[in-house]
Amino acid sequence: KGQKVLVDVWASWCGPCKRLTPVLEELAGEVKDTEFYELDADANGETCAELGIRSIPTVLLYSNGILVDHFSGFQSKEKIQEWLKNN
């Protein structure tokens, strides 16, 4: 497995995003084989359209530049850890 990149698509007005952000920030300090990034949906509408984002939060996971999986909505830290391990 190569380097993984996780992209959190969020917006400042989104309640579930506000709950998810600290979980992802915590994981970013713990998960060494994954780079974590945030994408503000409001400031990057065109990019979100190109990526096919239909709801937020949406978390995208890339491996070697290829989208391997994604999820939408809030997930617990444990669920995200398991998701990362399986991808």
mmCIF file of C-alpha atoms in Angstrom:
data_model
loop_
_atom_site.group_PDB
_atom_site.id
_atom_site.type_symbol
_atom_site.label_atom_id
_atom_site.label_comp_id
_atom_site.label_asym_id
_atom_site.label_seq_id
_atom_site.Cartn_x
_atom_site.Cartn_y
_atom_site.Cartn_z
ATOM 1 C CA LYS A 1 0.000 0.000 0.000
ATOM 2 C CA GLY A 2 1.250 3.451 -0.914
ATOM 3 C CA GLN A 3 0.789 6.789 0.749
ATOM 4 C CA LYS A 4 -2.845 7.522 1.554
ATOM 5 C CA VAL A 5 -4.464 10.941 1.443
ATOM 6 C CA LEU A 6 -7.686 11.730 3.304
ATOM 7 C CA VAL A 7 -9.701 14.791 2.262
ATOM 8 C CA ASP A 8 -12.404 16.144 4.573
ATOM 9 C CA VAL A 9 -14.967 18.169 2.588
ATOM 10 C CA TRP A 10 -16.688 20.492 5.059
ATOM 11 C CA ALA A 11 -18.464 23.835 5.496
ATOM 12 C CA SER A 12 -18.457 26.273 8.419
ATOM 13 C CA TRP A 13 -22.277 26.181 8.774
ATOM 14 C CA CYS A 14 -22.477 22.356 8.844
ATOM 15 C CA GLY A 15 -23.207 20.841 12.277
ATOM 16 C CA PRO A 16 -21.945 17.303 11.551
ATOM 17 C CA CYS A 17 -18.776 18.849 10.054
ATOM 18 C CA LYS A 18 -18.095 20.628 13.356
ATOM 19 C CA ARG A 19 -18.376 17.295 15.176
ATOM 20 C CA LEU A 20 -16.224 15.426 12.649
ATOM 21 C CA THR A 21 -13.329 17.911 12.423
ATOM 22 C CA PRO A 22 -11.889 17.300 15.930
ATOM 23 C CA VAL A 23 -12.124 13.519 15.387
ATOM 24 C CA LEU A 24 -10.143 13.788 12.149
ATOM 25 C CA GLU A 25 -7.626 16.173 13.735
ATOM 26 C CA GLU A 26 -7.038 13.633 16.504
ATOM 27 C CA LEU A 27 -6.588 10.826 13.976
ATOM 28 C CA ALA A 28 -4.204 12.967 11.906
ATOM 29 C CA GLY A 29 -1.827 12.948 14.869
ATOM 30 C CA GLU A 30 -2.101 9.174 15.286
ATOM 31 C CA VAL A 31 -2.283 7.679 11.773
ATOM 32 C CA LYS A 32 1.185 7.825 10.262
ATOM 33 C CA ASP A 33 0.561 6.384 6.768
ATOM 34 C CA THR A 34 -2.128 8.920 5.827
ATOM 35 C CA GLU A 35 -1.950 12.639 5.067
ATOM 36 C CA PHE A 36 -5.013 14.615 6.184
ATOM 37 C CA TYR A 37 -6.407 17.632 4.296
ATOM 38 C CA GLU A 38 -9.504 19.810 4.555
ATOM 39 C CA LEU A 39 -11.507 21.228 1.643
ATOM 40 C CA ASP A 40 -13.918 24.082 2.398
ATOM 41 C CA ALA A 41 -16.960 23.311 0.232
ATOM 42 C CA ASP A 42 -18.142 26.928 0.155
ATOM 43 C CA ALA A 43 -14.771 28.278 -0.993
ATOM 44 C CA ASN A 44 -14.213 25.435 -3.485
ATOM 45 C CA GLY A 45 -17.593 24.858 -5.123
ATOM 46 C CA GLU A 46 -16.117 24.093 -8.525
ATOM 47 C CA THR A 47 -13.750 21.465 -7.093
ATOM 48 C CA CYS A 48 -16.617 19.875 -5.145
ATOM 49 C CA ALA A 49 -18.704 19.711 -8.325
ATOM 50 C CA GLU A 50 -15.801 18.038 -10.171
ATOM 51 C CA LEU A 51 -15.453 15.522 -7.331
ATOM 52 C CA GLY A 52 -19.196 14.805 -7.366
ATOM 53 C CA ILE A 53 -19.737 15.902 -3.752
ATOM 54 C CA ARG A 54 -23.466 15.834 -3.005
ATOM 55 C CA SER A 55 -23.502 16.124 0.782
ATOM 56 C CA ILE A 56 -21.217 17.274 3.540
ATOM 57 C CA PRO A 57 -19.304 16.256 5.397
ATOM 58 C CA THR A 58 -17.850 13.870 2.858
ATOM 59 C CA VAL A 59 -14.510 12.210 3.499
ATOM 60 C CA LEU A 60 -12.528 10.972 0.495
ATOM 61 C CA LEU A 61 -9.656 8.511 0.705
ATOM 62 C CA TYR A 62 -7.013 8.329 -2.014
ATOM 63 C CA SER A 63 -4.194 5.834 -2.403
ATOM 64 C CA ASN A 64 -1.467 6.610 -4.948
ATOM 65 C CA GLY A 65 -3.702 9.361 -6.361
ATOM 66 C CA ILE A 66 -6.711 7.097 -6.942
ATOM 67 C CA LEU A 67 -9.984 7.436 -5.007
ATOM 68 C CA VAL A 68 -10.375 4.160 -3.103
ATOM 69 C CA ASP A 69 -13.311 4.926 -0.797
ATOM 70 C CA HIS A 70 -15.432 7.663 0.762
ATOM 71 C CA PHE A 71 -18.144 8.221 3.337
ATOM 72 C CA SER A 72 -20.623 10.991 4.092
ATOM 73 C CA GLY A 73 -21.906 12.197 7.440
ATOM 74 C CA PHE A 74 -20.478 11.960 10.921
ATOM 75 C CA GLN A 75 -18.640 8.767 11.919
ATOM 76 C CA SER A 76 -17.070 7.879 15.264
ATOM 77 C CA LYS A 77 -13.308 7.775 15.693
ATOM 78 C CA GLU A 78 -13.450 3.973 16.028
ATOM 79 C CA LYS A 79 -15.416 3.588 12.790
ATOM 80 C CA ILE A 80 -12.992 5.830 10.903
ATOM 81 C CA GLN A 81 -9.984 3.922 12.298
ATOM 82 C CA GLU A 82 -11.529 0.666 11.104
ATOM 83 C CA TRP A 83 -12.362 2.224 7.709
ATOM 84 C CA LEU A 84 -8.768 3.426 7.291
ATOM 85 C CA LYS A 85 -7.392 0.020 8.298
ATOM 86 C CA ASN A 86 -9.595 -1.733 5.714
ATOM 87 C CA ASN A 87 -8.570 0.613 2.901
#
